[in-house]
Amino acid sequence: MRLYEYEGKELFRTLGIPTPRGLVAGTVEEAAAAAETIGYPVIIKAQVQMGGRGKAGLVKKAENEAALRNLAAEIKDRIRADEKLLIEEAVTAVSEGYLGITIDDVKGVPVLVASAQGGMDVEKVAAGNPNAMAKTYIDVTRGLRKYEILDTLKRAGYSDGPLKNLADVTMELYRLFKTYEADTAEINPILFLEDGRLVAGDSKVIVDDYAVFRNEILRKIKDQRKDPESNTKAIYVPLNGNIGIVSLGASNTMMLIDSIKCFGGEPANFADLASGVDHDSMEELATVILKASENKAKVVLINITLAGASLKVVMEGVLDAIKKVQPKMPLVANVRATGAARLQMSTEEAVAALEQAGVICCSRLEDAISMVIRISKE
Ligand code: GDP
Ligand code: MN
């Protein structure tokens, strides 16, 4: 489960990691009231589950109420109705740093990553000058020691000034990582203020779905969620692009995502099922993707490739989801079924049923991929 920025910052506050003052707003009216309480200038931040909001124009500064109302309305128009705004005091930063703990998938251990060059272009820093990103693998049986943190921060390019504050924040971030059984706990940017203080400008916290039940605070966060992603048994993965993906099977879907990216498209999301496919789980998977794609994806690709599971069962799940959600964006499908999958329904019947429901069907996957990429760039 990925936490929203404001939820992550609430956890930060409970651990003493400083954050800017902020209030969550559901409407433009609430945003104006929040800004009044906080005092101008404020930063308006869309609470959406994607990175790169700064570059996408979903983080804006407002100097007064008129600007705030305009900008808040503009951002609200671009996000889902249930998604919120975070209104924060705008602080003046002299520099931006990066601090993160995540799991190294290859080594299977947490790794602390720090850089004195944080902010919106941290990926470029990591790609162009890997030495600017200092890493320390964490031995979970021993924990993270203060001297390891200090060593990491020095290698990351920090001078003595911010070191002590930053070391304390790093220790607390590791505490958060352990306490909430996170896969990722990241602060980017850490904003360094003129007076030597630092605040967490952003939060990215992803916790293990299977550990949520163990923690009361996480359970509460999950229960409050109204978004389709959290209310699903399917495993939902948000991505940054604008092509929604309904597809079955992890390896099949990964290949599909790689192909789309290879030809210049950007997937918006995908989902997988934790157990075998039946009508309800397929309907749920398709529903979560169609709903989550609203206001985010320009097109949804439905890619059904089956050898064993019944095409009839899968199709009925997909069609029921389309009927229920009534998506406004175009849907493009590619259906392939071999052997036992076609016993109850032929591929031609599946295509006819999809076309009946307004879905554009392609007979080759390459055609479907080029079509969704074309639509995504219109
Ligand atoms: P992201 O692009 O989705 O990671 O969104 P962020 O929360 O990281 O915001 C993007 C950028 O906005 C940051 O890298 C900062 O440069 C800037 N930013 C956000 N809040 C503040 C603030 O209060 N003061 C200043 N000076 N910059 C901010
Ligand atoms: Mn950020």
Coordinates of C-alpha atoms in Angstrom, one line a residue, residues 32-327:
A32 CA -8.9 28.5 0.5
A33 CA -9.8 28.1 4.2
A34 CA -6.7 26.0 4.8
A35 CA -4.5 28.6 3.1
E36 CA -6.1 31.3 5.3
T37 CA -5.2 29.3 8.4
I38 CA -1.6 28.6 7.3
G39 CA -0.9 32.0 5.8
Y40 CA 0.3 33.0 2.3
P41 CA 2.4 32.1 0.4
V42 CA 1.4 28.4 0.3
I43 CA 2.2 25.4 -1.8
I44 CA -0.7 23.4 -3.4
K45 CA 0.1 19.8 -3.9
A46 CA -2.1 17.2 -5.6
Q47 CA -2.4 14.1 -3.4
V48 CA -2.0 11.5 -6.2
Q49 CA -0.1 8.2 -6.2
M50 CA 2.5 9.1 -8.7
G51 CA 5.9 10.6 -8.7
G52 CA 7.0 13.6 -10.7
R53 CA 4.1 15.8 -9.7
G54 CA 6.4 18.9 -9.7
K55 CA 7.2 18.4 -13.4
A56 CA 3.6 17.5 -14.2
G57 CA 2.4 20.8 -12.8
L58 CA 0.6 19.2 -9.9
V59 CA 2.6 21.2 -7.3
K60 CA 2.1 25.0 -7.4
K61 CA 2.8 28.0 -5.3
A62 CA 0.1 30.6 -4.5
E63 CA 0.9 34.0 -3.2
N64 CA -2.7 35.1 -2.5
E65 CA -6.3 33.8 -2.4
A66 CA -7.2 34.6 -6.0
A67 CA -4.1 32.7 -7.3
L68 CA -4.9 29.9 -4.9
R69 CA -8.5 29.5 -6.1
N70 CA -7.4 29.4 -9.7
L71 CA -4.5 27.0 -9.2
A72 CA -6.5 24.7 -6.9
A73 CA -9.4 24.5 -9.4
E74 CA -6.9 23.8 -12.2
I75 CA -5.3 20.9 -10.3
K76 CA -8.6 19.5 -9.1
D77 CA -9.7 19.3 -12.7
R78 CA -6.8 17.1 -13.5
I79 CA -7.2 14.5 -10.7
R80 CA -9.9 12.1 -9.6
A81 CA -12.8 13.4 -7.7
D82 CA -11.9 11.5 -4.5
E83 CA -8.3 12.7 -4.7
K84 CA -7.3 15.6 -2.4
L85 CA -5.0 18.6 -2.2
L86 CA -2.4 19.3 0.5
I87 CA -2.0 23.0 1.3
E88 CA 1.3 23.7 2.9
E89 CA 3.3 26.7 4.2
A90 CA 5.8 27.6 1.5
V91 CA 9.3 27.5 2.9
T92 CA 12.4 29.0 1.3
A93 CA 15.0 26.4 0.8
V94 CA 18.7 27.1 0.2
S95 CA 19.2 23.6 -1.0
E96 CA 17.5 20.2 -1.5
G97 CA 18.7 16.8 -0.4
Y98 CA 17.6 13.2 -0.9
L99 CA 17.2 10.5 1.8
G100 CA 15.6 7.1 1.2
I101 CA 15.5 3.6 2.5
T102 CA 14.3 0.8 0.3
I103 CA 14.7 -2.9 -0.2
D104 CA 17.5 -4.0 -2.6
D105 CA 15.7 -6.7 -4.5
V106 CA 18.9 -8.5 -5.6
K107 CA 20.5 -8.6 -2.2
G108 CA 17.2 -8.8 -0.3
V109 CA 18.2 -6.3 2.4
P110 CA 17.3 -2.7 3.1
V111 CA 19.6 -0.1 1.7
L112 CA 20.0 3.5 2.9
V113 CA 20.6 5.9 0.0
A114 CA 21.5 9.6 0.5
S115 CA 22.5 12.5 -1.7
A116 CA 23.1 16.2 -1.1
Q117 CA 21.7 16.8 -4.6
G118 CA 18.0 15.9 -4.1
G119 CA 14.9 17.4 -5.7
M120 CA 13.1 16.7 -8.9
D121 CA 16.1 15.6 -10.9
V122 CA 17.4 13.0 -8.4
E123 CA 17.1 10.3 -11.1
K124 CA 19.3 12.3 -13.4
V125 CA 21.9 12.7 -10.6
A126 CA 21.8 9.0 -9.9
A127 CA 22.2 8.2 -13.6
G128 CA 24.9 10.8 -14.4
N129 CA 27.0 10.8 -11.3
P130 CA 26.3 7.6 -9.3
N131 CA 29.0 8.7 -6.7
A132 CA 26.7 11.5 -5.6
M133 CA 24.3 8.8 -4.3
A134 CA 25.9 7.2 -1.2
K135 CA 24.6 3.8 -0.3
T136 CA 24.8 1.6 2.8
Y137 CA 23.3 -1.8 3.0
I138 CA 21.6 -2.4 6.4
D139 CA 22.2 -5.6 8.4
V140 CA 18.7 -6.0 9.9
T141 CA 19.9 -8.2 12.7
R142 CA 22.2 -5.4 13.9
G143 CA 20.2 -2.4 12.8
L144 CA 21.6 0.9 11.5
R145 CA 24.4 2.5 13.6
K146 CA 25.0 6.1 14.1
Y147 CA 28.5 6.0 12.6
E148 CA 27.2 4.2 9.5
I149 CA 24.7 7.0 9.0
L150 CA 27.3 9.7 9.5
D151 CA 29.6 7.9 7.1
T152 CA 26.8 7.6 4.5
L153 CA 25.9 11.3 4.8
K154 CA 29.5 12.4 4.4
R155 CA 29.9 10.3 1.3
A156 CA 26.7 11.8 0.1
G157 CA 28.4 15.2 0.0
Y158 CA 27.0 16.8 3.2
S159 CA 29.1 19.3 5.2
D160 CA 29.3 19.2 9.0
G161 CA 26.6 21.9 9.4
P162 CA 23.4 19.8 8.6
L163 CA 25.0 16.5 9.7
K164 CA 23.6 16.1 13.2
N165 CA 20.0 17.0 12.3
L166 CA 20.1 14.9 9.2
A167 CA 21.5 11.9 11.1
D168 CA 18.7 12.1 13.6
V169 CA 16.2 12.2 10.7
T170 CA 17.8 9.2 9.1
M171 CA 17.6 7.3 12.4
E172 CA 13.9 8.1 12.6
L173 CA 13.3 7.2 9.0
Y174 CA 14.8 3.8 9.7
R175 CA 12.6 3.4 12.7
L176 CA 9.6 4.2 10.5
F177 CA 10.8 1.7 7.9
K178 CA 10.9 -1.0 10.5
T179 CA 7.8 -0.1 12.5
Y180 CA 5.5 0.1 9.5
E181 CA 7.2 -2.7 7.6
A182 CA 7.9 -0.5 4.6
D183 CA 9.3 -1.4 1.3
T184 CA 10.2 2.2 0.7
A185 CA 10.5 5.3 3.0
E186 CA 11.8 8.3 1.1
I187 CA 12.2 12.0 1.6
N188 CA 12.7 13.9 -1.6
P189 CA 13.4 16.8 -1.3
I190 CA 14.7 17.4 2.2
L191 CA 14.5 21.2 2.3
F192 CA 17.4 23.0 4.0
L193 CA 16.3 26.4 5.3
E194 CA 18.3 29.5 5.7
D195 CA 18.4 29.2 9.5
G196 CA 19.9 25.8 9.4
R197 CA 16.7 23.9 10.0
L198 CA 15.5 21.2 7.7
V199 CA 12.0 19.9 6.8
A200 CA 10.7 17.0 4.8
G201 CA 9.4 18.6 1.6
D202 CA 7.8 15.3 0.4
S203 CA 7.2 11.8 1.6
K204 CA 7.0 8.5 -0.2
V205 CA 6.1 5.6 2.0
I206 CA 5.1 2.2 0.6
V207 CA 4.3 -0.5 3.1
D208 CA 4.0 -4.2 2.6
D209 CA 0.4 -5.0 1.7
Y210 CA 0.6 -8.2 3.7
A211 CA 1.7 -6.4 6.9
V212 CA -1.0 -3.8 7.0
F213 CA -3.2 -5.9 9.3
R214 CA -0.5 -6.0 11.9
N215 CA -0.4 -2.3 12.5
E216 CA -3.3 -0.3 13.9
I217 CA -2.4 3.0 12.3
L218 CA -2.0 1.4 8.9
R219 CA -5.3 -0.5 9.3
K220 CA -7.0 2.8 10.0
I221 CA -5.4 4.4 6.9
K222 CA -6.6 1.5 4.8
D223 CA -10.1 1.6 6.2
Q224 CA -10.5 5.3 5.5
R225 CA -9.5 4.9 1.8
K226 CA -12.2 5.3 -0.7
D227 CA -10.1 5.0 -3.8
P228 CA -10.5 2.0 -6.0
E229 CA -6.9 0.9 -5.6
S230 CA -7.2 0.3 -1.8
N231 CA -10.5 -1.4 -2.0
T232 CA -9.5 -4.3 -4.1
K233 CA -8.1 -7.8 -3.6
A234 CA -6.2 -7.4 -6.8
I235 CA -2.6 -6.2 -6.5
Y236 CA -2.7 -2.7 -8.0
V237 CA 0.5 -1.0 -9.2
P238 CA 0.3 2.7 -10.1
L239 CA 2.7 4.0 -12.8
N240 CA 3.4 7.5 -14.1
G241 CA 2.1 7.2 -17.7
N242 CA -1.2 7.5 -19.5
I243 CA -2.0 4.0 -20.8
G244 CA -4.1 1.9 -18.5
I245 CA -3.5 -1.8 -18.7
V246 CA -5.9 -4.7 -18.1
S247 CA -3.8 -7.8 -18.4
L248 CA -3.5 -11.2 -16.7
G249 CA -0.4 -12.9 -15.4
A250 CA 2.6 -11.2 -13.9
S251 CA 5.2 -12.2 -16.5
N252 CA 2.9 -11.6 -19.4
T253 CA 2.0 -8.2 -18.1
M254 CA 5.7 -7.3 -17.5
M255 CA 6.5 -8.2 -21.1
L256 CA 3.6 -6.1 -22.2
I257 CA 4.7 -3.1 -20.2
D258 CA 8.3 -3.4 -21.5
S259 CA 7.0 -3.6 -25.1
I260 CA 4.8 -0.5 -24.6
K261 CA 7.8 1.4 -23.1
C262 CA 10.1 0.1 -25.8
F263 CA 7.8 1.6 -28.5
G264 CA 7.6 5.0 -26.7
G265 CA 4.4 4.6 -24.6
E266 CA 4.0 5.1 -20.9
P267 CA 1.8 2.7 -18.9
A268 CA -0.4 4.3 -16.2
N269 CA -1.0 1.3 -14.1
F270 CA -1.5 -2.5 -14.1
A271 CA -2.9 -5.0 -11.7
D272 CA -2.4 -8.7 -10.9
L273 CA -4.4 -11.3 -9.1
A274 CA -3.0 -12.9 -5.9
S275 CA -4.8 -16.2 -6.7
G276 CA -6.4 -17.9 -9.7
V277 CA -8.8 -16.1 -12.0
D278 CA -12.5 -16.5 -11.8
H279 CA -15.4 -14.2 -12.8
D280 CA -15.3 -12.0 -9.7
S281 CA -11.6 -11.6 -9.5
M282 CA -11.4 -10.7 -13.2
E283 CA -14.2 -8.2 -12.9
E284 CA -12.5 -6.7 -9.9
L285 CA -9.1 -6.4 -11.7
A286 CA -10.7 -4.7 -14.7
T287 CA -12.8 -2.5 -12.5
V288 CA -9.9 -1.2 -10.5
I289 CA -7.9 -0.4 -13.6
L290 CA -10.8 1.3 -15.4
K291 CA -11.7 3.4 -12.3
A292 CA -8.0 4.3 -11.5
S293 CA -7.5 5.3 -15.2
E294 CA -10.2 8.0 -15.0
N295 CA -8.5 11.4 -15.4
K296 CA -5.1 9.7 -15.6
A297 CA -5.1 7.5 -18.7
K298 CA -6.0 8.5 -22.3
V299 CA -6.7 4.9 -23.3
V300 CA -6.8 1.5 -21.7
L301 CA -5.3 -1.6 -23.3
I302 CA -7.1 -4.9 -22.6
N303 CA -4.7 -7.7 -23.3
I304 CA -6.1 -11.2 -22.8
T305 CA -3.8 -14.1 -23.5
L306 CA -5.0 -17.4 -22.2
A307 CA -4.0 -21.0 -22.6
G308 CA -5.7 -22.7 -19.6
A309 CA -8.2 -20.3 -17.9
S310 CA -11.6 -20.1 -19.5
L311 CA -11.9 -17.3 -22.0
K312 CA -15.7 -17.2 -21.4
V313 CA -15.1 -16.6 -17.6
V314 CA -12.5 -13.9 -18.2
M315 CA -14.5 -12.1 -20.9
E316 CA -17.6 -12.0 -18.7
G317 CA -15.6 -10.5 -15.9
V318 CA -14.1 -7.8 -18.2
L319 CA -17.5 -7.0 -19.9
D320 CA -19.2 -6.7 -16.5
A321 CA -16.5 -4.2 -15.4
I322 CA -17.0 -2.1 -18.5
K323 CA -20.7 -2.1 -18.0
K324 CA -20.4 -1.0 -14.4
V325 CA -17.7 1.6 -14.8
Q326 CA -18.7 3.0 -18.2
P327 CA -15.3 4.4 -19.0

